[in-house]
Amino acid sequence: MKLSDFDFALPDDLIATRPASPRSSARLLVGAGDDMHDARVTDLPQWLRPGDLLVLNDTKVIPARLSGTRARDTAQGPMTARIEATLLEPNSDGTWSALLKPLKKVRIGEEVVFSDALKAKLVMVEEGQARLRFELTGADFDAALAEAGAMPLPPYIAAKRPADEQDKTDYQTIWARNAGAVAAPTASLHFDDVLMAALAARGVQVTYVTLHVGAGTFLPVKVEDVTTHKMHAEWGQISAEAATDIAAAKARGNRVIPVGTTALRLIETMARDTEGQGAGIAAWEGETDIFIYPGFTFNIADGLMTNFHLPKSTLMMLVSALMGAQRIKSIYDHAVQDRYRFFSYGDASLLLPHA
């Protein structure tokens, strides 16, 4: 299975740099079995059945991009350097893993000042990643970070424009509540209160799980034999309540449809790690590095709502596993020809392999 099998030509002008407004006005390409339909996200309820269960990721994106200065006394006098930081994840010892640019400008023990309230010392460097210890913790840290930080837009958007205040709303789901992600579960960005009310009126159910999306989600696949690719690990949790909701939907014969590849990867991890406990449906917590590519057997997901993904990405491999490589190729060919908007702020697809 070659990396080139998951490539396609994408015009640069189809990469969305701002989301649709209102959120649910984005386009929706429905791949239902062998059929294909052009729709809007507002039409989602009509493609679902009463009793179907949407699995939503309630992670909250932190404003992880920081800009600060490092001061140093030298023989020539005080010298400062501009330092850019991207927070990656908190560690058990209270430090944060982060990317610093330029890393060589900061020594162990030196302080980087991001704002009057937000300061951190470099305590370790390991495999190109820094560990920062901030002076603040808890709610005080959260407040200072919210003031000083910017949203960590994906590289393909950040290359076109800087993050701004609008992104603090746009790059966050309406149900975000568990802080820890440095990338949004972007399929969920299409949901607004009007759509949620329409889904409820249709009898569609929802449940919430948590997967903190890491910066590794944007790492390119560098091996030609994709089966040898190693996924980054991300922390996730499925509560007993969510597991009960999923088991009940399966027992009723209704479909379980995750919104976003993050939710899908999490529930399929649960199915493998809790085998024998209600057919692989039980509360679960831990790190997942599950890699889904063609040949994968889905135990929980009956479909997927997701955005349009990068060529040669692990997410292209995931949707190819769900729908079949040739079927996905035809769906993406149509999306490009009909000028759907791609990636995090782009349009959505609803993939139903057995509709």
Coordinates of C-alpha atoms in Angstrom, one line a residue:
M1 CA 0.0 0.0 0.0
K2 CA 1.8 3.1 -1.3
L3 CA 1.6 6.7 -0.1
S4 CA 1.0 7.7 -3.7
D5 CA -2.3 5.7 -3.6
F6 CA -3.7 8.5 -1.4
D7 CA -2.6 11.5 -3.5
F8 CA -4.8 13.8 -5.5
A9 CA -4.5 17.2 -7.2
L10 CA -6.0 20.0 -5.1
P11 CA -6.1 23.6 -6.4
D12 CA -4.7 26.0 -3.8
D13 CA -7.7 28.3 -3.9
L14 CA -9.9 25.5 -2.5
I15 CA -8.2 25.7 0.8
A16 CA -10.6 27.6 3.1
T17 CA -9.1 30.3 5.3
R18 CA -12.3 31.3 7.0
P19 CA -15.4 29.2 7.9
A20 CA -18.8 29.5 6.4
S21 CA -21.2 31.9 8.3
P22 CA -23.5 30.8 9.8
R23 CA -21.6 27.6 10.6
S24 CA -24.3 25.2 9.4
S25 CA -24.5 27.0 6.0
A26 CA -21.4 25.1 4.8
R27 CA -21.8 22.6 2.0
L28 CA -22.3 18.9 2.7
L29 CA -21.3 16.2 0.2
V30 CA -23.2 13.0 1.1
G31 CA -21.7 9.7 0.0
A32 CA -24.5 7.2 0.8
G33 CA -23.6 3.8 -0.5
D34 CA -23.0 4.2 -4.2
D35 CA -24.9 7.4 -4.4
M36 CA -23.6 11.0 -4.1
H37 CA -25.6 14.1 -3.2
D38 CA -24.8 17.8 -2.9
A39 CA -26.4 19.3 0.1
R40 CA -25.8 21.8 3.0
V41 CA -25.0 21.0 6.6
T42 CA -28.4 22.3 7.5
D43 CA -29.8 19.3 5.6
L44 CA -28.0 16.9 7.9
P45 CA -31.1 15.8 9.8
Q46 CA -32.8 14.5 6.7
W47 CA -29.9 12.2 6.1
L48 CA -30.1 10.7 9.6
R49 CA -32.8 8.5 11.1
P50 CA -34.6 8.9 14.4
G51 CA -32.6 7.1 17.0
D52 CA -29.2 7.5 15.2
L53 CA -26.4 8.5 17.5
L54 CA -23.9 11.2 16.8
V55 CA -20.7 11.0 18.8
L56 CA -19.2 14.4 19.4
N57 CA -15.7 15.4 20.6
D58 CA -16.0 17.9 23.5
T59 CA -12.3 18.8 23.6
K60 CA -11.5 22.5 23.9
V61 CA -8.7 24.1 21.9
I62 CA -6.3 26.2 24.0
P63 CA -4.8 29.4 22.5
A64 CA -1.5 27.6 22.3
R65 CA 0.5 30.0 20.1
L66 CA 2.6 32.4 22.1
S67 CA 5.1 35.2 21.3
G68 CA 7.5 36.4 23.9
T69 CA 11.1 37.5 24.6
R70 CA 14.1 36.1 26.3
A71 CA 16.4 38.5 28.1
R72 CA 20.1 37.8 28.8
D73 CA 22.9 39.8 30.4
T74 CA 26.1 39.7 28.3
A75 CA 29.5 41.4 28.3
Q76 CA 28.1 43.8 25.8
G77 CA 25.0 44.5 27.9
P78 CA 21.5 43.2 28.1
M79 CA 20.3 41.3 25.0
T80 CA 16.9 40.1 24.0
A81 CA 15.6 37.6 21.5
R82 CA 12.1 37.1 20.1
I83 CA 10.8 33.6 20.9
E84 CA 7.7 31.9 19.4
A85 CA 6.2 29.0 21.3
T86 CA 3.5 26.5 20.5
L87 CA 2.3 24.5 23.5
L88 CA 1.8 20.8 22.7
E89 CA 0.6 19.1 25.9
P90 CA 0.8 19.3 29.7
N91 CA 3.0 16.8 31.5
S92 CA 2.4 15.0 34.8
D93 CA 5.1 17.0 36.5
G94 CA 3.3 20.3 35.8
T95 CA 5.5 21.3 32.8
W96 CA 4.3 21.8 29.3
S97 CA 5.8 20.3 26.2
A98 CA 6.3 23.0 23.5
L99 CA 8.0 23.9 20.3
L100 CA 10.2 26.9 20.6
K101 CA 11.5 28.9 17.7
P102 CA 14.4 29.5 17.6
L103 CA 15.1 26.9 20.2
K104 CA 18.9 27.6 20.1
K105 CA 18.2 31.1 21.5
V106 CA 17.1 29.8 24.9
R107 CA 19.2 28.1 27.5
I108 CA 18.1 25.7 30.2
G109 CA 16.9 27.8 33.2
E110 CA 16.3 30.9 31.2
E111 CA 12.9 32.7 31.3
V112 CA 10.7 33.6 28.4
V113 CA 8.2 36.4 29.0
F114 CA 5.0 36.2 27.0
S115 CA 3.1 38.9 28.9
D116 CA 3.2 40.6 32.3
A117 CA 1.2 37.7 33.7
L118 CA 2.6 34.8 31.7
K119 CA 6.2 33.7 32.1
A120 CA 7.9 30.3 31.8
K121 CA 11.4 28.8 32.3
L122 CA 12.9 26.3 30.0
V123 CA 13.7 23.2 32.1
M124 CA 14.5 20.6 29.5
V125 CA 15.0 19.9 25.8
E126 CA 14.3 16.4 24.5
E127 CA 14.2 15.3 20.8
G128 CA 13.7 18.9 19.7
Q129 CA 10.9 19.6 22.1
A130 CA 11.1 22.0 25.0
R131 CA 9.6 21.6 28.4
L132 CA 8.4 24.8 30.0
R133 CA 7.5 25.5 33.6
F134 CA 5.0 28.4 33.9
E135 CA 4.8 30.5 37.1
L136 CA 1.0 30.2 37.1
T137 CA -1.2 27.1 37.4
G138 CA -4.9 26.3 37.3
A139 CA -7.4 29.0 36.6
D140 CA -4.7 31.8 36.8
F141 CA -2.7 30.1 34.1
D142 CA -5.9 29.6 31.9
A143 CA -6.8 33.3 32.2
A144 CA -3.2 34.4 31.4
L145 CA -3.0 32.1 28.4
A146 CA -6.4 33.2 27.1
E147 CA -5.1 36.8 27.2
A148 CA -1.7 36.2 25.7
G149 CA -2.2 33.3 23.4
A150 CA -3.5 32.9 19.8
M151 CA -5.3 30.0 18.3
P152 CA -3.0 27.4 16.8
L153 CA -4.3 27.5 13.3
P154 CA -3.2 24.6 11.0
P155 CA -0.1 25.3 8.9
Y156 CA -2.0 25.5 5.7
I157 CA -4.1 28.4 7.1
A158 CA -1.3 30.0 9.1
A159 CA 0.8 30.2 5.9
K160 CA -1.9 32.4 4.4
R161 CA -2.8 34.7 7.3
P162 CA -2.1 35.1 11.0
A163 CA -4.6 34.0 13.7
D164 CA -6.8 36.8 15.0
E165 CA -9.5 37.3 17.6
Q166 CA -12.2 35.9 15.4
D167 CA -10.4 32.5 15.3
K168 CA -10.9 32.2 19.1
T169 CA -14.6 31.8 18.3
D170 CA -14.4 30.2 14.9
Y171 CA -11.8 27.5 15.8
Q172 CA -13.9 26.2 18.7
T173 CA -16.9 24.0 18.8
I174 CA -20.1 25.3 20.5
W175 CA -19.9 22.4 23.1
A176 CA -16.1 22.6 23.8
R177 CA -15.6 22.1 27.6
N178 CA -12.5 20.0 28.3
A179 CA -9.4 22.1 27.6
G180 CA -6.3 20.4 26.2
A181 CA -6.4 20.3 22.4
V182 CA -4.0 22.2 20.1
A183 CA -6.1 21.5 17.0
A184 CA -9.9 21.6 16.6
P185 CA -12.1 18.6 15.8
T186 CA -13.0 20.5 12.7
A187 CA -16.1 18.6 11.5
S188 CA -17.8 19.7 14.6
L189 CA -17.2 23.4 13.7
H190 CA -20.2 23.2 11.4
F191 CA -22.7 22.7 14.3
D192 CA -24.7 25.6 15.7
D193 CA -27.7 25.9 18.0
V194 CA -30.1 25.9 15.1
L195 CA -28.7 22.7 13.7
M196 CA -28.7 21.0 17.2
A197 CA -32.3 21.9 17.6
A198 CA -33.2 20.5 14.2
L199 CA -31.4 17.2 15.0
A200 CA -33.2 16.9 18.3
A201 CA -36.5 17.5 16.6
R202 CA -35.7 14.7 14.1
G203 CA -35.0 12.3 17.0
V204 CA -31.3 12.1 16.5
Q205 CA -29.3 11.6 19.7
V206 CA -25.9 12.8 20.7
T207 CA -23.3 11.8 23.1
Y208 CA -19.9 13.3 24.1
V209 CA -16.4 11.9 24.2
T210 CA -13.1 13.6 24.7
L211 CA -10.0 13.3 22.5
H212 CA -7.4 16.1 22.9
V213 CA -6.2 16.6 19.3
G214 CA -2.4 17.1 19.2
A215 CA -0.1 18.9 16.8
G216 CA 0.9 15.6 15.4
T217 CA -2.3 15.5 13.5
F218 CA -0.6 17.7 11.0
L219 CA 2.6 15.7 10.6
P220 CA 3.1 14.4 7.1
V221 CA 3.5 10.7 6.3
K222 CA 7.1 10.2 5.3
V223 CA 7.2 6.5 4.5
E224 CA 6.3 5.1 1.1
D225 CA 4.9 1.9 2.6
V226 CA 2.1 3.5 4.6
T227 CA 1.6 0.4 6.8
T228 CA 4.9 1.2 8.5
H229 CA 3.8 4.7 9.5
K230 CA 3.8 5.4 13.3
M231 CA 0.9 7.5 14.5
H232 CA 1.3 10.1 17.3
A233 CA -0.4 9.3 20.6
E234 CA -3.3 11.4 21.9
W235 CA -5.2 11.3 25.2
G236 CA -8.8 10.4 25.2
Q237 CA -11.7 9.4 27.4
I238 CA -15.1 7.7 26.9
S239 CA -17.3 8.0 30.0
A240 CA -19.5 5.3 31.3
E241 CA -22.5 7.4 30.2
A242 CA -21.1 7.7 26.6
A243 CA -20.4 4.0 26.5
T244 CA -24.0 3.3 27.6
D245 CA -25.3 5.6 24.9
I246 CA -23.3 3.8 22.2
A247 CA -24.3 0.4 23.4
A248 CA -28.0 1.4 23.5
A249 CA -27.9 2.7 19.9
K250 CA -26.3 -0.6 18.8
A251 CA -28.8 -2.6 20.7
R252 CA -31.7 -0.7 19.0
G253 CA -30.2 -1.2 15.6
N254 CA -29.6 2.4 15.1
R255 CA -26.4 3.8 13.5
V256 CA -23.5 5.2 15.5
I257 CA -21.9 8.1 13.5
P258 CA -18.9 9.9 14.9
V259 CA -18.5 13.6 13.9
G260 CA -14.9 13.9 13.0
T261 CA -12.0 11.4 12.7
T262 CA -10.9 12.1 16.3
A263 CA -14.2 10.7 17.7
L264 CA -14.1 7.8 15.2
R265 CA -10.5 6.9 16.2
L266 CA -11.4 7.0 19.9
I267 CA -14.5 4.8 19.8
E268 CA -12.6 2.2 17.6
T269 CA -9.8 2.2 20.1
M270 CA -12.3 1.5 22.8
A271 CA -13.7 -1.4 20.8
R272 CA -10.3 -3.0 20.7
D273 CA -9.2 -2.3 24.2
T274 CA -12.4 -3.4 25.9
E275 CA -13.2 -6.6 24.0
G276 CA -15.4 -8.9 25.9
Q277 CA -17.0 -6.0 27.8
G278 CA -20.3 -5.6 26.1
A279 CA -18.9 -6.4 22.7
G280 CA -16.1 -3.8 23.1
I281 CA -18.3 -1.0 24.5
A282 CA -17.3 0.2 27.9
A283 CA -15.8 3.3 29.6
W284 CA -12.2 3.9 28.5
E285 CA -9.4 6.3 29.2
G286 CA -5.8 6.5 28.0
E287 CA -3.7 7.3 25.0
T288 CA -4.5 6.1 21.5
D289 CA -2.2 5.8 18.5
I290 CA -4.6 3.8 16.4
F291 CA -3.8 3.9 12.7
I292 CA -6.8 3.3 10.4
Y293 CA -6.1 2.4 6.7
P294 CA -7.7 0.2 4.1
G295 CA -8.3 -3.3 5.4
F296 CA -9.3 -2.0 8.8
T297 CA -12.4 -3.6 10.4
F298 CA -14.8 -1.1 12.0
N299 CA -16.5 -2.4 15.1
I300 CA -18.5 0.6 16.2
A301 CA -18.7 3.4 13.5
D302 CA -21.5 3.0 10.9
G303 CA -20.5 6.2 9.1
L304 CA -18.6 9.4 9.6
M305 CA -19.2 13.2 9.2
T306 CA -15.8 14.8 8.4
N307 CA -14.2 17.6 6.4
F308 CA -12.1 17.1 3.3
H309 CA -8.6 16.1 4.0
L310 CA -5.0 16.7 2.8
P311 CA -3.6 14.5 0.0
K312 CA -1.3 11.7 1.3
S313 CA -2.6 12.2 4.9
T314 CA -3.5 9.5 7.5
L315 CA -7.0 11.0 7.4
M316 CA -7.3 10.2 3.7
M317 CA -6.3 6.7 4.6
L318 CA -9.0 6.5 7.2
V319 CA -11.8 7.6 5.0
S320 CA -10.5 5.2 2.3
A321 CA -10.8 2.4 4.9
L322 CA -14.3 3.4 5.6
M323 CA -15.7 3.8 2.1
G324 CA -13.2 2.0 -0.1
A325 CA -10.3 3.6 -1.9
Q326 CA -12.0 3.9 -5.3
R327 CA -15.2 5.2 -3.8
I328 CA -13.3 7.9 -1.9
K329 CA -11.5 8.8 -5.0
S330 CA -14.7 9.5 -6.9
I331 CA -16.1 11.5 -3.9
Y332 CA -13.0 13.7 -3.8
D333 CA -12.9 14.1 -7.6
H334 CA -16.4 15.4 -7.4
A335 CA -15.6 17.7 -4.5
V336 CA -12.7 19.2 -6.4
Q337 CA -14.6 19.6 -9.6
D338 CA -17.6 21.1 -7.8
R339 CA -15.3 23.4 -5.8
Y340 CA -16.0 22.3 -2.3
R341 CA -13.9 24.1 0.3
F342 CA -11.2 22.0 1.9
F343 CA -9.5 21.4 5.2
S344 CA -10.2 22.8 8.7
Y345 CA -12.4 25.7 7.8
G346 CA -13.8 24.0 4.7
D347 CA -17.0 22.1 3.8
A348 CA -18.1 18.7 5.1
S349 CA -18.8 15.2 3.9
L350 CA -21.2 12.6 5.3
L351 CA -19.9 9.2 4.6
L352 CA -22.4 6.3 4.9
P353 CA -20.9 3.1 3.5
H354 CA -24.0 1.0 3.9
A355 CA -26.8 3.5 3.4

